[in-house]
C-alpha positions as YAML, in Angstrom:
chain: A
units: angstrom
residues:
- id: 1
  name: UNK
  ca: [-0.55, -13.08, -14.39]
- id: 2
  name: UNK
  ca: [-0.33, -10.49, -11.55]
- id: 3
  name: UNK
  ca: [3.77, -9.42, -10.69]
- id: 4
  name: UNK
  ca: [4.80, -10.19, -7.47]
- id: 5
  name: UNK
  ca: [6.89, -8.28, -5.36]
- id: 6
  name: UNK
  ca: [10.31, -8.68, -5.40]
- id: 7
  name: UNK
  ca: [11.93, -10.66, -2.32]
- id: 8
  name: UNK
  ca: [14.99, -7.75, -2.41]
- id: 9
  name: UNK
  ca: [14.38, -5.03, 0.65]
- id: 10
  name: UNK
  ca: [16.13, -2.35, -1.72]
- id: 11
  name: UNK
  ca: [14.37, 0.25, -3.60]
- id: 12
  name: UNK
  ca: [12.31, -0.95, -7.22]
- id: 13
  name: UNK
  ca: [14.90, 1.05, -9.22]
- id: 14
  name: UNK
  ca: [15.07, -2.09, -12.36]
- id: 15
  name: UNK
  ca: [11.75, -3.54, -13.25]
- id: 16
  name: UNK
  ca: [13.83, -6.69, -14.36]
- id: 17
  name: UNK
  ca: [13.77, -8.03, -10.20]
- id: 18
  name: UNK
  ca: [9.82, -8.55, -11.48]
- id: 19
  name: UNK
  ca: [10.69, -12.03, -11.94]
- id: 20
  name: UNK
  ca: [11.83, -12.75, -8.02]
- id: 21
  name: UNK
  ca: [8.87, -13.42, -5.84]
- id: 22
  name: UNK
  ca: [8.53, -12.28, -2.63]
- id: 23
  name: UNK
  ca: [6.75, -14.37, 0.70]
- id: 24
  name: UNK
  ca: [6.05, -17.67, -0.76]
- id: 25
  name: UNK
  ca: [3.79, -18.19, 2.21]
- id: 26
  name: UNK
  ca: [1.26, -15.63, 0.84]
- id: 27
  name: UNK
  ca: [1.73, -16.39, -2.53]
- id: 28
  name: UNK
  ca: [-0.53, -18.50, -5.07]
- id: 29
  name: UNK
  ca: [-2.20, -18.11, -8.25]
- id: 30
  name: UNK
  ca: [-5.00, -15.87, -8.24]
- id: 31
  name: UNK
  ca: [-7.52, -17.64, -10.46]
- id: 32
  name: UNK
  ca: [-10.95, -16.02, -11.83]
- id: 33
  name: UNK
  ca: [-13.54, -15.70, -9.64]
- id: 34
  name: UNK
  ca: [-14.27, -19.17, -7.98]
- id: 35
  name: UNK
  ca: [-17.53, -21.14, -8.66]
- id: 36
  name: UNK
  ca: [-17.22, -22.59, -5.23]
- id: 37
  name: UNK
  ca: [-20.45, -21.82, -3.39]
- id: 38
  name: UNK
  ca: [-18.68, -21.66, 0.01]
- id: 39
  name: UNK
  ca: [-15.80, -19.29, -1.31]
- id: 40
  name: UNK
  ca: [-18.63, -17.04, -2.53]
- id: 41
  name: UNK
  ca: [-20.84, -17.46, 1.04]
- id: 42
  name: UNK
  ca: [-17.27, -16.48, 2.45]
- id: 43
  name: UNK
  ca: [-15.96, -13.88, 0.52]
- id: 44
  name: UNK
  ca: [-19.54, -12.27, 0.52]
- id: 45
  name: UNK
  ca: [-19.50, -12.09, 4.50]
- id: 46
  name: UNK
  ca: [-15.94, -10.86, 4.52]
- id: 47
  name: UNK
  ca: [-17.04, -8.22, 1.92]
- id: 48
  name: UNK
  ca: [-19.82, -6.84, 4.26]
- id: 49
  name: UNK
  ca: [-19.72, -3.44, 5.27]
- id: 50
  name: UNK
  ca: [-16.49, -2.63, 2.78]
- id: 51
  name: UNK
  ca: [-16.45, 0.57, 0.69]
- id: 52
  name: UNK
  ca: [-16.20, -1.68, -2.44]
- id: 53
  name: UNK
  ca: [-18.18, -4.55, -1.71]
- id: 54
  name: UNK
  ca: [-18.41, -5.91, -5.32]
- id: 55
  name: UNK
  ca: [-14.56, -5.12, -5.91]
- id: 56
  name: UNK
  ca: [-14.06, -7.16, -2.59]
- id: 57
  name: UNK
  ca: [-16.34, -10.05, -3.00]
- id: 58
  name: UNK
  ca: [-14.29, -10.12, -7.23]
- id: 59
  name: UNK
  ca: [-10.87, -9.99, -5.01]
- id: 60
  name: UNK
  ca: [-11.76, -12.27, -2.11]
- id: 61
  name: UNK
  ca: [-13.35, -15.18, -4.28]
- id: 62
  name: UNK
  ca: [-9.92, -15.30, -6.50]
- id: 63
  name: UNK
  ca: [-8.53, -16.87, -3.27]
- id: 64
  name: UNK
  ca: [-8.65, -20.97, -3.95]
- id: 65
  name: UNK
  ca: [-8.85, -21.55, -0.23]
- id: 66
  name: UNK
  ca: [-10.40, -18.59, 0.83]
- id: 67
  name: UNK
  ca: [-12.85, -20.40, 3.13]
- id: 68
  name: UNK
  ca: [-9.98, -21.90, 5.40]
- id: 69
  name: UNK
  ca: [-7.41, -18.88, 5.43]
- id: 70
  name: UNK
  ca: [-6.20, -17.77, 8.61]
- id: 71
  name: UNK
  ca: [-7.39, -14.00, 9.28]
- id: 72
  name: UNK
  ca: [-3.41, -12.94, 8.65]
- id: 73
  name: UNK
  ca: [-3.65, -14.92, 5.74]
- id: 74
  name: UNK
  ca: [-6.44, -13.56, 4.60]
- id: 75
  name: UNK
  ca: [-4.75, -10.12, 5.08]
- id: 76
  name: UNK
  ca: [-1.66, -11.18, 3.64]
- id: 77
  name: UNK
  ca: [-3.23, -12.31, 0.54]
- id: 78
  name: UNK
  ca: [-5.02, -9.14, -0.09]
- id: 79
  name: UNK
  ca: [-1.98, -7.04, 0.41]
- id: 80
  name: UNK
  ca: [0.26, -9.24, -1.74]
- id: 81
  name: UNK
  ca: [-2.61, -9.13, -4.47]
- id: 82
  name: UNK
  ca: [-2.63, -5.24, -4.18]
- id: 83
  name: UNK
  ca: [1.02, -5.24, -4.13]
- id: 84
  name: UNK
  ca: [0.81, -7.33, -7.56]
- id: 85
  name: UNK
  ca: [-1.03, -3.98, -9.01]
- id: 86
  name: UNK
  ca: [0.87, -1.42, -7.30]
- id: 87
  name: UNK
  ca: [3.95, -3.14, -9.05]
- id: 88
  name: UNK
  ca: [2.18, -3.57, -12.68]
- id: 89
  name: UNK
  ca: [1.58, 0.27, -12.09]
- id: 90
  name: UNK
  ca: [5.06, 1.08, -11.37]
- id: 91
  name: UNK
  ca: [6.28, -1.15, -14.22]
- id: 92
  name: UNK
  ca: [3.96, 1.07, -16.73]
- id: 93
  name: UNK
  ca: [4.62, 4.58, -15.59]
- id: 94
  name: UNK
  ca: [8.18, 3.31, -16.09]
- id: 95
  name: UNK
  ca: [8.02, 2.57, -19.68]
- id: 96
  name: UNK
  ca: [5.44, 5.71, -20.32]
- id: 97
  name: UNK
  ca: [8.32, 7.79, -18.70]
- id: 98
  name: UNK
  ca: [11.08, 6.10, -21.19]
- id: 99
  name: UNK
  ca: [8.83, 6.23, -24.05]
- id: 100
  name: UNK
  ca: [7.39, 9.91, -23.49]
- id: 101
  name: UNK
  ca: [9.59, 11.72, -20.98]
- id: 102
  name: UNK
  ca: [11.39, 14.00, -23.37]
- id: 103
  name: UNK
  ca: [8.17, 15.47, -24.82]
- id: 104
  name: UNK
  ca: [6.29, 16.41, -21.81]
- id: 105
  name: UNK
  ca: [6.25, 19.77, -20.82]
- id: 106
  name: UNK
  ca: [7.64, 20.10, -16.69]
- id: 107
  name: UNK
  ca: [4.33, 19.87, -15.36]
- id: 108
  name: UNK
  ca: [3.87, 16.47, -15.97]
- id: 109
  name: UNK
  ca: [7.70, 15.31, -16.13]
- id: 110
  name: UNK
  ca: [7.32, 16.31, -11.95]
- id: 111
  name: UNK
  ca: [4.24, 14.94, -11.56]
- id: 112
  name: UNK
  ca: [5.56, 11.47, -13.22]
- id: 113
  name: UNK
  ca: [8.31, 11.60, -11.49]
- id: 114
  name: UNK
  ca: [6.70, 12.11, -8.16]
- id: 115
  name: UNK
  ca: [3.89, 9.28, -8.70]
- id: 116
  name: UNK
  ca: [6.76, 6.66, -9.07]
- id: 117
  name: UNK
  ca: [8.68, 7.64, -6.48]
- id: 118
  name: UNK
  ca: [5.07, 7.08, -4.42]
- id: 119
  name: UNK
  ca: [4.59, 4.08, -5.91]
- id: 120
  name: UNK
  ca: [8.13, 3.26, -5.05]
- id: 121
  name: UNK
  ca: [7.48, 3.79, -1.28]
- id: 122
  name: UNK
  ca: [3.91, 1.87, -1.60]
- id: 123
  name: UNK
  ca: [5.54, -1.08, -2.60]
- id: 124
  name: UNK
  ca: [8.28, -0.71, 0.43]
- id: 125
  name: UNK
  ca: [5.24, -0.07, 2.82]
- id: 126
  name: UNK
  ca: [3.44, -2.75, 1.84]
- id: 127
  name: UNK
  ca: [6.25, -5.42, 1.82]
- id: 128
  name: UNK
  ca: [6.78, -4.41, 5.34]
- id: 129
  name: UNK
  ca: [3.27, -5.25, 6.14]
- id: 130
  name: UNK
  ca: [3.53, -8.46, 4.47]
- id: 131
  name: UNK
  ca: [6.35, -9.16, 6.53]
- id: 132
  name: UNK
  ca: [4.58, -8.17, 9.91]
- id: 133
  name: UNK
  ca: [2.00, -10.71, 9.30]
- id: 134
  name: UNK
  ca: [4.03, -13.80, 8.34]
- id: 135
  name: UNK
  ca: [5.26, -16.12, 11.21]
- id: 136
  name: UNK
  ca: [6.41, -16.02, 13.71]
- id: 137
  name: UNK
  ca: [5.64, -12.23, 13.71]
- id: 138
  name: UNK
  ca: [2.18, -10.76, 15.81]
- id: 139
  name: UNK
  ca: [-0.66, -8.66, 13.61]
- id: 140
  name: UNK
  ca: [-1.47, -7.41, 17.39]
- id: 141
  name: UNK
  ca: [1.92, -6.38, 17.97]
- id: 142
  name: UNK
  ca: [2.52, -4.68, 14.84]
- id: 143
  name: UNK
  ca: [-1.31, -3.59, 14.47]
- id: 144
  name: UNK
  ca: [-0.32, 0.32, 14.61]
- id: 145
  name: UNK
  ca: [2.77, -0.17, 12.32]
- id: 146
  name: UNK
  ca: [0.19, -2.09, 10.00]
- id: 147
  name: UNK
  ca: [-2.00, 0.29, 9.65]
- id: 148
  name: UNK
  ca: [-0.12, 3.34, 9.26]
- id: 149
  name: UNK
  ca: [1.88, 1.28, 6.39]
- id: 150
  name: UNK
  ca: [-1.69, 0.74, 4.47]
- id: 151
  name: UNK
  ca: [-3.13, 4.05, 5.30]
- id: 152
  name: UNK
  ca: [0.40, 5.55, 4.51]
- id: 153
  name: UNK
  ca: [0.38, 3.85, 0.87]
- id: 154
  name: UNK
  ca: [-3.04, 5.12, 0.39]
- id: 155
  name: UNK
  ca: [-2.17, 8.32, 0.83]
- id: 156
  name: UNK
  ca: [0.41, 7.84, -1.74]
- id: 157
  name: UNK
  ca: [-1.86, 7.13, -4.33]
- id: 158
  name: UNK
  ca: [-3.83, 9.78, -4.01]
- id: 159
  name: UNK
  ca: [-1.06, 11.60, -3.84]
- id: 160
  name: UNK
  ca: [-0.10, 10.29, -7.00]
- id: 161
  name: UNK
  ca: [-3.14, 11.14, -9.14]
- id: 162
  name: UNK
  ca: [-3.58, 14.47, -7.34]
- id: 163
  name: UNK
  ca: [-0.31, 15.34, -9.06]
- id: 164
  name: UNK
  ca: [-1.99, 15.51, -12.46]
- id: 165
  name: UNK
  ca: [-4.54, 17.71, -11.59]
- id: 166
  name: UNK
  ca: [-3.64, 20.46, -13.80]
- id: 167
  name: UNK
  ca: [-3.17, 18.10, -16.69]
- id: 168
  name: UNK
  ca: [-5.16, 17.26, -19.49]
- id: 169
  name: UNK
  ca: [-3.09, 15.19, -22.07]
- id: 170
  name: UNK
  ca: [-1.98, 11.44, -22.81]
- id: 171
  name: UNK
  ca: [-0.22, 11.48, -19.33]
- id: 172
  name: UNK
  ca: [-2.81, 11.61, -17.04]
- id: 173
  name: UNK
  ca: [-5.17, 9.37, -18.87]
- id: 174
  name: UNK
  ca: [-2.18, 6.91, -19.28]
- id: 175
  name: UNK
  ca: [-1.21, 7.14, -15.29]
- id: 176
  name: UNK
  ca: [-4.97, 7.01, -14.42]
- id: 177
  name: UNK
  ca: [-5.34, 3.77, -16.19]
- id: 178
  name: UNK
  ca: [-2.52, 1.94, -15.05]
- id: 179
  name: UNK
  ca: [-3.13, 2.95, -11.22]
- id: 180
  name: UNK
  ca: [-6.65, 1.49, -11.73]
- id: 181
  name: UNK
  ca: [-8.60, 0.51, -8.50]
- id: 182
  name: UNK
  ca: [-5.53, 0.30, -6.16]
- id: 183
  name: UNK
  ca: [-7.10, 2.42, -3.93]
- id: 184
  name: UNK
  ca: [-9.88, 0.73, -3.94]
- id: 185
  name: UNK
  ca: [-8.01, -2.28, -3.37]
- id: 186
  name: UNK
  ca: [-5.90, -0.68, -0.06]
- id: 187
  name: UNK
  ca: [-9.29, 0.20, 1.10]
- id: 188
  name: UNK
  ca: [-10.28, -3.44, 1.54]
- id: 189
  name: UNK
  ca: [-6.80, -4.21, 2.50]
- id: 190
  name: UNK
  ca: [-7.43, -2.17, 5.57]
- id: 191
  name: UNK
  ca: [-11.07, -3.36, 6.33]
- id: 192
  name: UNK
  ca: [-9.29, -6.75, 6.22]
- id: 193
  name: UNK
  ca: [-6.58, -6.17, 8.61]
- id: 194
  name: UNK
  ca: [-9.30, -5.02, 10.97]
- id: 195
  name: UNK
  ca: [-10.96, -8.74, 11.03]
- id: 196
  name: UNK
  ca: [-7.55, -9.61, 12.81]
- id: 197
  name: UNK
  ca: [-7.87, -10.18, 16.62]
- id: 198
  name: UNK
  ca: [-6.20, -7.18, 18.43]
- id: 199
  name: UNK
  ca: [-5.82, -4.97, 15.32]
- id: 200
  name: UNK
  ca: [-9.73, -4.89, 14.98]
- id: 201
  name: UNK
  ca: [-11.19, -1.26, 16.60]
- id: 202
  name: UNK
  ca: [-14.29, -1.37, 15.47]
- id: 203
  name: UNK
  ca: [-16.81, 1.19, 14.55]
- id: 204
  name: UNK
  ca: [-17.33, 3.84, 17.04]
- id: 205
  name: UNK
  ca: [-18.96, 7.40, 17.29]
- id: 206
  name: UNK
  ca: [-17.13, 9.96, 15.03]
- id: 207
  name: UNK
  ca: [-16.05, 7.15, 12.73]
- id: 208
  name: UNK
  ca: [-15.42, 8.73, 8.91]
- id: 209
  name: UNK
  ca: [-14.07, 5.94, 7.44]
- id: 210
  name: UNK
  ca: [-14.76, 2.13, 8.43]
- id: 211
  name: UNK
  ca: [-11.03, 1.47, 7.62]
- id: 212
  name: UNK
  ca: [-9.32, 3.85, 9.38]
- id: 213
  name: UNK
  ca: [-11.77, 3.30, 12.79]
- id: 214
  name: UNK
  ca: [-12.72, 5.93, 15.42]
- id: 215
  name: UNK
  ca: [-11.25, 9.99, 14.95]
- id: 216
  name: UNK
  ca: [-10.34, 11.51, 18.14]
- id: 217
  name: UNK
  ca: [-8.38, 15.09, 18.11]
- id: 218
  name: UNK
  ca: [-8.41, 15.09, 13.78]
- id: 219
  name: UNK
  ca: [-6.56, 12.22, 14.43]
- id: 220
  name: UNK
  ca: [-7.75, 8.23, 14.33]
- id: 221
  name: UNK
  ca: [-7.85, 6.63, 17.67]
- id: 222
  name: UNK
  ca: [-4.76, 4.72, 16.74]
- id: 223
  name: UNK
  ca: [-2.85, 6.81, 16.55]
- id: 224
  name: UNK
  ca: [-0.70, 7.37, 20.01]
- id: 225
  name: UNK
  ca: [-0.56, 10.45, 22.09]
- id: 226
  name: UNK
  ca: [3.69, 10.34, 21.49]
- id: 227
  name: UNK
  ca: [2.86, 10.02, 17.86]
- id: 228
  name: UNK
  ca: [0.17, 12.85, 17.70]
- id: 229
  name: UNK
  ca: [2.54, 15.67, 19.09]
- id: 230
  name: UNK
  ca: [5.22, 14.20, 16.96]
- id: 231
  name: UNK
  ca: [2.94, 14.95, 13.48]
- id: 232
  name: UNK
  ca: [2.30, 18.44, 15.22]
- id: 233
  name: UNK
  ca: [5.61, 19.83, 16.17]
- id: 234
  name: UNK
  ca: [7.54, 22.41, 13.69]
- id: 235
  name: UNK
  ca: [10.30, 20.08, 11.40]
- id: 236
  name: UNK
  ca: [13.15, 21.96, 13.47]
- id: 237
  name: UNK
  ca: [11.92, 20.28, 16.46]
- id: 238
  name: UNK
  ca: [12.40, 16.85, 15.16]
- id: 239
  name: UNK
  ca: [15.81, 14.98, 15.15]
- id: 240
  name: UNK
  ca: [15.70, 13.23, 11.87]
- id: 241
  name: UNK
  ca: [18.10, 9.66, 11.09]
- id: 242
  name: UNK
  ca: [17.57, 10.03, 7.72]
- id: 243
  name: UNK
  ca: [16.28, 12.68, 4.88]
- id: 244
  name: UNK
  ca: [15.01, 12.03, 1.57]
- id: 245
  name: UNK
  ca: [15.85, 15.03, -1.01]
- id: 246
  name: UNK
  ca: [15.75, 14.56, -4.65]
- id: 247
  name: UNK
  ca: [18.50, 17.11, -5.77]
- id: 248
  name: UNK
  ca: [20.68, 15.08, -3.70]
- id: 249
  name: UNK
  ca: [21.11, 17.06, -0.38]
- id: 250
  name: UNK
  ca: [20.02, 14.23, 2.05]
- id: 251
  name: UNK
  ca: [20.59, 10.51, 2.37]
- id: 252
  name: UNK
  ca: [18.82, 9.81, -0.14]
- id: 253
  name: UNK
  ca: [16.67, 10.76, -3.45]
- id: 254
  name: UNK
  ca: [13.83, 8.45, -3.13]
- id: 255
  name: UNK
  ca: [10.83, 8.12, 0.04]
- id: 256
  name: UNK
  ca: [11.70, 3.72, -1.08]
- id: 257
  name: UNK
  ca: [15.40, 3.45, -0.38]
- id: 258
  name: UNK
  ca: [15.19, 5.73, 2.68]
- id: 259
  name: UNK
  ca: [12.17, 2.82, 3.66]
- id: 260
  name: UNK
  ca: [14.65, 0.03, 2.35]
- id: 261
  name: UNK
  ca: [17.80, 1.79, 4.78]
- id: 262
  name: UNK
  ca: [15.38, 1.39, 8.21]
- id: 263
  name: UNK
  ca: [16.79, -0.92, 10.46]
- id: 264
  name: UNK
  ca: [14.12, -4.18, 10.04]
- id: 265
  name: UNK
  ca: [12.48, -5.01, 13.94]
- id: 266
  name: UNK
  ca: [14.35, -2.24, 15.46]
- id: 267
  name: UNK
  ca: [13.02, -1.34, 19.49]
- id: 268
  name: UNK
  ca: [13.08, 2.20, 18.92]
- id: 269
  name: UNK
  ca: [11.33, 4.95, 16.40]
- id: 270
  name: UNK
  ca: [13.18, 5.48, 12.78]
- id: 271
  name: UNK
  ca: [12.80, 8.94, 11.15]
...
C-alpha cells in the first residue's frame, strides 16, 4: 500500500504523521493494473506522446475509474500517486540515515542530508498542487503556480541523486533505489496537467521537453516577463520574506517548513 501524504501543512520532520491522509477527494486505492478494456483504451490515449509511455499507461490503468475522471482529477490522482512515492522515499532515506549516518564519511552524510531536505520540499510542492486542483479552486488560475510546483520538485530530484555523484558505496545504491522512477513519474504528472483546459500550451517550435512546453529567452514560455528578470537579478537585489539556512542563520533550516510558513492563497508574491 502506497503512503499518503499527510493532511498537516508543516514540514515531514516524524514519519509517524504517515498514517494521516491527505485530500480524500483524490484519494483511493490504487489497484494492479486494471483488466478493464476501456481503462486500458483510456489510459493508452492519455499515455500518448509521454516520455514514459509504458510507465504511464502501468500508472494510469491503476486508476478504477480512470475512464470517467475529470481532467483535474486525473491530475490530482497522478500527483497524489507520485506523492505516495516521494513519501515512501523520504520514509527510507530516513531510516538509512538512522541506521548508517555515523559511519559515512561527510561526503555522503551532506549529500543525505541534502536529498531529504529535497524530498522534504517535493512533498510541500506537491501538496500545494494537490490543493490548487481540488474545488472550488481553478487549474487555469493556478496553471503557472502548478507547473512551477511540478517542474520545481523535479528539479529536486535530480538534485537529489546528483548529490551522490562522487559516491560509490551502499549509500548511493540504497538512495537510488528508494527514489525509483519518481522522476519519471513527475514527468507524466506534468504531461497530465497539460490535458487541463487553460494550463494546456501545447507543442510549439523550440519545444525541448513536451512537459515543460515552448522555450523562449532559455526560459519556458510560461514563465512571465516579471518572473524572468526576477530569476536574473543579483540575490542583493531581491527583498527576501523568508531565508532558509541550515546552520541556523535564517528563518529556517529546511526549503519544507519555509514552504509550510507561506501564507496559503495570498494576492501577492512570497520569497
Amino acid at each position: 500500500m502506497k503512503a499518503q501524504i499527510p493532511s498537516n501543512p508543516t514540514s515531514i520532520s516524524s514519519i509517524s504523521t504517515i498514517s494521516t491522509f491527505f485530500f480524500i477527494f483524490f484519494l483511493f486505492s490504487f489497484k494492479p493494473i486494471s483488466s478493464n478494456p476501456q481503462i486500458h483504451q483510456t489510459a493508452r490515449s492519455l499515455c500518448n506522446g509521454t516520455l514514459f509511455p509504458n510507465l504511464c499507461f502501468s500508472k494510469l490503468s491503476s486508476f478504477p475509474q480512470l475512464a470517467s475522471l475529470s481532467p483535474e482529477k486525473l491530475a490530482g490522482s497522478a500527483l497524489n500517486f507520485t506523492a505516495g512515492e516521494v513519501l515512501g522515499a523520504y520514509a527510507n532515506c530516513t531510516k538509512l540515515k538512522t541506521h548508517l549516518y555515523c559511519g559515512l564519511n561527510p561526503t555522503d552524510r551532506r549529500a543525505l542530508d541534502d536529498c531529504l531536505e529535497l524530498l522534504d520540499g517535493s512533498i510541500a510542492e506537491l501538496k500545494a498542487s494537490i490543493f490548487d486542483l481540488a474545488p472550488p479552486q481553478s487549474a487555469a488560475r493556478h496553471s503557472h503556480d502548478l507547473l512551477t510546483l511540478v517542474s520545481a520538485a523535479m528539479t529536486n530530484h535530480r538534485t537529489c541523486v546528483d548529490g551522490f555523484y562522487n559516491s560509490s558505496g551502499i549509500v548511493r545504491r540504497r538512495v537510488e533505489q528508494y527514489l525509483g522512477k519518481i522522476g519519471q513519474h513527475l514527468s507524466i504528472d506534468l504531461a497530465m496537467l497539460k490535458k487541463i483546459p487553460g494550463v494546456n500550451r501545447g507543442a510549439a517550435a523550440g519545444e525541448v521537453l513536451r512537459e515543460y512546453g515552448a522555450v523562449k529567452g532559455g526560459f519556458p514560455k510560461w514563465v512571465s516577463v516579471k518572473d524572468r528578470r526576477l530569476l536574473q537579478a543579483a540575490v542583493n537585489e531581491t527583498n527576501f520574506n523568508l531565508v532558509v539556512a541550515k546552520d541556523g542563520s535564517g528563518n529556517f533550516t529546511t526549503v519544507g517548513e519555509a514552504v509550510a510558513a507561506a501564507p496559503n492563497s495570498s494576492t501577492t508574491r512570497f520569497f
